[in-house]
């Protein structure tokens, strides 16, 4: 017979990471289109991190690599999730320490079209009133706080997948 342990393996963990990222993106799109909550530039960067993490996790689940391949995929998941956690952490900090000026900055699309990337990144992380505003909460946590938790869980899952040893 099969046991639960037969299904807990790196391939399953990478597939679960992909499904989590896809679900989080779906929920983000629901909040945007059904609840009319427009994402700020930092939220958009977090979405990119979830998408990149999800794509890497899907590739790992489909490829089902051996040890070194798992480590490589896990490192890529940690890289993208770590970047997302950094952005989410910055937004959490902005929400708890809002800037003195509450003016809304230009949108991400406009900034990318108008300025070189070397000028856009500092503007994004400076954070404006939009990024510091808490527009939705669940169980007392804002969207970037939940995103930060999810990124940390993805990093832990990737570490588990990288160092998994079958008994």
mmCIF file of C-alpha atoms in Angstrom:
data_model
loop_
_atom_site.group_PDB
_atom_site.id
_atom_site.type_symbol
_atom_site.label_atom_id
_atom_site.label_comp_id
_atom_site.label_asym_id
_atom_site.label_seq_id
_atom_site.Cartn_x
_atom_site.Cartn_y
_atom_site.Cartn_z
ATOM 1 C CA UNK A 1 0.000 0.000 0.000
ATOM 2 C CA UNK A 2 0.904 3.646 -0.322
ATOM 3 C CA UNK A 3 1.680 5.886 2.626
ATOM 4 C CA UNK A 4 1.754 9.665 2.903
ATOM 5 C CA UNK A 5 5.549 9.453 2.924
ATOM 6 C CA UNK A 6 5.465 8.073 -0.622
ATOM 7 C CA UNK A 7 4.050 11.386 -1.854
ATOM 8 C CA UNK A 8 6.278 13.681 0.206
ATOM 9 C CA UNK A 9 9.279 14.139 -2.050
ATOM 10 C CA UNK A 10 11.097 17.036 -3.726
ATOM 11 C CA UNK A 11 9.046 16.762 -6.918
ATOM 12 C CA UNK A 12 5.831 17.022 -4.923
ATOM 13 C CA UNK A 13 7.226 19.947 -2.923
ATOM 14 C CA UNK A 14 8.187 21.843 -6.085
ATOM 15 C CA UNK A 15 4.714 21.152 -7.509
ATOM 16 C CA UNK A 16 3.180 22.436 -4.270
ATOM 17 C CA UNK A 17 5.337 25.576 -4.492
ATOM 18 C CA UNK A 18 4.120 26.152 -8.055
ATOM 19 C CA UNK A 19 0.486 25.701 -7.018
ATOM 20 C CA UNK A 20 0.979 28.105 -4.105
ATOM 21 C CA UNK A 21 2.468 30.759 -6.403
ATOM 22 C CA UNK A 22 -0.305 30.272 -8.954
ATOM 23 C CA UNK A 23 -2.926 30.519 -6.221
ATOM 24 C CA UNK A 24 -1.342 33.667 -4.798
ATOM 25 C CA UNK A 25 -1.261 35.253 -8.241
ATOM 26 C CA UNK A 26 -4.887 34.292 -8.784
ATOM 27 C CA UNK A 27 -5.835 35.838 -5.447
ATOM 28 C CA UNK A 28 -3.879 38.994 -6.301
ATOM 29 C CA UNK A 29 -5.745 39.276 -9.588
ATOM 30 C CA UNK A 30 -9.024 38.721 -7.756
ATOM 31 C CA UNK A 31 -8.202 41.559 -5.351
ATOM 32 C CA UNK A 32 -7.282 43.771 -8.288
ATOM 33 C CA UNK A 33 -10.168 43.051 -10.634
ATOM 34 C CA UNK A 34 -13.036 41.972 -8.369
ATOM 35 C CA UNK A 35 -12.267 44.097 -5.299
ATOM 36 C CA UNK A 36 -10.825 47.041 -7.315
ATOM 37 C CA UNK A 37 -7.616 47.206 -5.268
ATOM 38 C CA UNK A 38 -4.965 48.596 -7.605
ATOM 39 C CA UNK A 39 -1.464 47.271 -6.855
ATOM 40 C CA UNK A 40 1.288 49.740 -6.024
ATOM 41 C CA UNK A 41 4.744 49.452 -7.670
ATOM 42 C CA UNK A 42 6.121 47.359 -4.783
ATOM 43 C CA UNK A 43 3.115 45.009 -5.043
ATOM 44 C CA UNK A 44 3.838 44.559 -8.742
ATOM 45 C CA UNK A 45 7.460 43.663 -7.997
ATOM 46 C CA UNK A 46 6.227 41.075 -5.479
ATOM 47 C CA UNK A 47 3.984 39.624 -8.182
ATOM 48 C CA UNK A 48 6.995 39.293 -10.489
ATOM 49 C CA UNK A 49 8.849 37.452 -7.709
ATOM 50 C CA UNK A 50 5.917 35.043 -7.224
ATOM 51 C CA UNK A 51 5.744 34.452 -10.990
ATOM 52 C CA UNK A 52 9.496 33.797 -11.270
ATOM 53 C CA UNK A 53 9.413 31.508 -8.228
ATOM 54 C CA UNK A 54 6.412 29.641 -9.631
ATOM 55 C CA UNK A 55 8.038 29.151 -13.034
ATOM 56 C CA UNK A 56 11.220 27.756 -11.480
ATOM 57 C CA UNK A 57 9.197 25.471 -9.193
ATOM 58 C CA UNK A 58 7.142 24.219 -12.144
ATOM 59 C CA UNK A 59 10.303 23.517 -14.150
ATOM 60 C CA UNK A 60 11.753 21.621 -11.181
ATOM 61 C CA UNK A 61 8.561 19.599 -10.717
ATOM 62 C CA UNK A 62 8.458 18.673 -14.403
ATOM 63 C CA UNK A 63 12.183 17.974 -14.643
ATOM 64 C CA UNK A 64 12.386 15.984 -11.376
ATOM 65 C CA UNK A 65 16.172 16.363 -11.141
ATOM 66 C CA UNK A 66 18.597 14.436 -9.015
ATOM 67 C CA UNK A 67 20.458 15.966 -6.056
ATOM 68 C CA UNK A 68 22.522 18.703 -7.750
ATOM 69 C CA UNK A 69 19.650 19.725 -10.000
ATOM 70 C CA UNK A 70 17.356 19.982 -6.974
ATOM 71 C CA UNK A 71 19.916 22.172 -5.249
ATOM 72 C CA UNK A 72 20.176 24.423 -8.312
ATOM 73 C CA UNK A 73 16.404 24.780 -8.641
ATOM 74 C CA UNK A 74 16.102 25.384 -4.905
ATOM 75 C CA UNK A 75 18.765 28.104 -5.078
ATOM 76 C CA UNK A 76 16.813 29.823 -7.855
ATOM 77 C CA UNK A 77 13.622 29.611 -5.781
ATOM 78 C CA UNK A 78 15.498 31.063 -2.805
ATOM 79 C CA UNK A 79 16.908 33.837 -5.002
ATOM 80 C CA UNK A 80 13.527 34.903 -6.405
ATOM 81 C CA UNK A 81 11.640 34.385 -3.145
ATOM 82 C CA UNK A 82 14.379 36.197 -1.251
ATOM 83 C CA UNK A 83 14.072 39.154 -3.605
ATOM 84 C CA UNK A 84 10.298 39.100 -3.129
ATOM 85 C CA UNK A 85 10.730 38.887 0.647
ATOM 86 C CA UNK A 86 13.040 41.896 0.518
ATOM 87 C CA UNK A 87 10.471 43.926 -1.411
ATOM 88 C CA UNK A 88 7.629 42.755 0.865
ATOM 89 C CA UNK A 89 9.745 43.543 3.923
ATOM 90 C CA UNK A 90 10.390 47.041 2.623
ATOM 91 C CA UNK A 91 6.674 47.572 2.045
ATOM 92 C CA UNK A 92 5.840 46.262 5.538
ATOM 93 C CA UNK A 93 8.376 48.717 6.947
ATOM 94 C CA UNK A 94 6.785 51.539 4.936
ATOM 95 C CA UNK A 95 3.344 50.587 6.216
ATOM 96 C CA UNK A 96 4.516 50.710 9.819
ATOM 97 C CA UNK A 97 6.627 53.849 9.251
ATOM 98 C CA UNK A 98 4.755 55.813 6.569
ATOM 99 C CA UNK A 99 6.633 58.603 4.778
ATOM 100 C CA UNK A 100 5.904 62.166 5.834
ATOM 101 C CA UNK A 101 4.639 63.045 2.362
ATOM 102 C CA UNK A 102 1.641 61.025 1.310
ATOM 103 C CA UNK A 103 1.717 61.923 -2.375
ATOM 104 C CA UNK A 104 1.318 59.169 -4.897
ATOM 105 C CA UNK A 105 4.263 58.633 -7.205
ATOM 106 C CA UNK A 106 4.049 57.699 -10.877
ATOM 107 C CA UNK A 107 3.061 54.169 -11.844
ATOM 108 C CA UNK A 108 5.620 51.448 -12.486
ATOM 109 C CA UNK A 109 4.868 51.304 -16.223
ATOM 110 C CA UNK A 110 5.410 55.048 -16.638
ATOM 111 C CA UNK A 111 8.664 54.944 -14.653
ATOM 112 C CA UNK A 112 10.043 52.038 -16.710
ATOM 113 C CA UNK A 113 9.180 53.824 -19.968
ATOM 114 C CA UNK A 114 10.527 57.216 -18.873
ATOM 115 C CA UNK A 115 13.641 56.460 -16.836
ATOM 116 C CA UNK A 116 16.585 54.037 -17.008
ATOM 117 C CA UNK A 117 16.371 51.080 -14.621
ATOM 118 C CA UNK A 118 19.185 52.536 -12.512
ATOM 119 C CA UNK A 119 16.883 55.453 -11.636
ATOM 120 C CA UNK A 120 13.660 53.441 -11.358
ATOM 121 C CA UNK A 121 14.815 51.018 -8.629
ATOM 122 C CA UNK A 122 15.750 53.716 -6.084
ATOM 123 C CA UNK A 123 12.428 55.469 -6.760
ATOM 124 C CA UNK A 124 10.511 52.232 -6.156
ATOM 125 C CA UNK A 125 12.189 51.455 -2.864
ATOM 126 C CA UNK A 126 11.836 55.022 -1.650
ATOM 127 C CA UNK A 127 8.144 54.260 -1.390
ATOM 128 C CA UNK A 128 5.372 56.771 -1.703
ATOM 129 C CA UNK A 129 2.022 57.130 0.016
ATOM 130 C CA UNK A 130 0.522 54.397 -2.163
ATOM 131 C CA UNK A 131 2.979 51.763 -0.962
ATOM 132 C CA UNK A 132 2.527 52.674 2.705
ATOM 133 C CA UNK A 133 -1.266 52.547 2.602
ATOM 134 C CA UNK A 134 -2.953 49.460 4.085
ATOM 135 C CA UNK A 135 -5.930 48.756 1.828
ATOM 136 C CA UNK A 136 -6.871 45.196 2.885
ATOM 137 C CA UNK A 137 -6.253 42.964 5.879
ATOM 138 C CA UNK A 138 -6.913 39.378 6.841
ATOM 139 C CA UNK A 139 -6.429 38.218 10.440
ATOM 140 C CA UNK A 140 -4.871 41.590 11.189
ATOM 141 C CA UNK A 141 -2.123 41.274 8.555
ATOM 142 C CA UNK A 142 -1.831 43.376 5.403
ATOM 143 C CA UNK A 143 -1.164 42.048 1.895
ATOM 144 C CA UNK A 144 2.630 42.608 2.045
ATOM 145 C CA UNK A 145 2.791 40.985 5.481
ATOM 146 C CA UNK A 146 1.071 37.892 4.082
ATOM 147 C CA UNK A 147 3.353 38.015 1.035
ATOM 148 C CA UNK A 148 6.406 38.134 3.319
ATOM 149 C CA UNK A 149 5.155 35.054 5.196
ATOM 150 C CA UNK A 150 4.548 33.240 1.897
ATOM 151 C CA UNK A 151 8.018 34.107 0.582
ATOM 152 C CA UNK A 152 9.614 32.792 3.785
ATOM 153 C CA UNK A 153 7.573 29.573 3.526
ATOM 154 C CA UNK A 154 8.676 29.175 -0.108
ATOM 155 C CA UNK A 155 12.312 29.593 0.953
ATOM 156 C CA UNK A 156 11.887 26.956 3.678
ATOM 157 C CA UNK A 157 10.175 24.572 1.236
ATOM 158 C CA UNK A 158 13.006 25.048 -1.279
ATOM 159 C CA UNK A 159 15.604 24.320 1.404
ATOM 160 C CA UNK A 160 13.712 21.161 2.359
ATOM 161 C CA UNK A 161 13.548 20.066 -1.302
ATOM 162 C CA UNK A 162 17.253 20.738 -1.801
ATOM 163 C CA UNK A 163 18.376 18.711 1.218
ATOM 164 C CA UNK A 164 15.771 15.948 1.152
ATOM 165 C CA UNK A 165 17.213 12.480 1.646
ATOM 166 C CA UNK A 166 15.061 9.402 1.142
ATOM 167 C CA UNK A 167 15.309 7.001 4.054
#
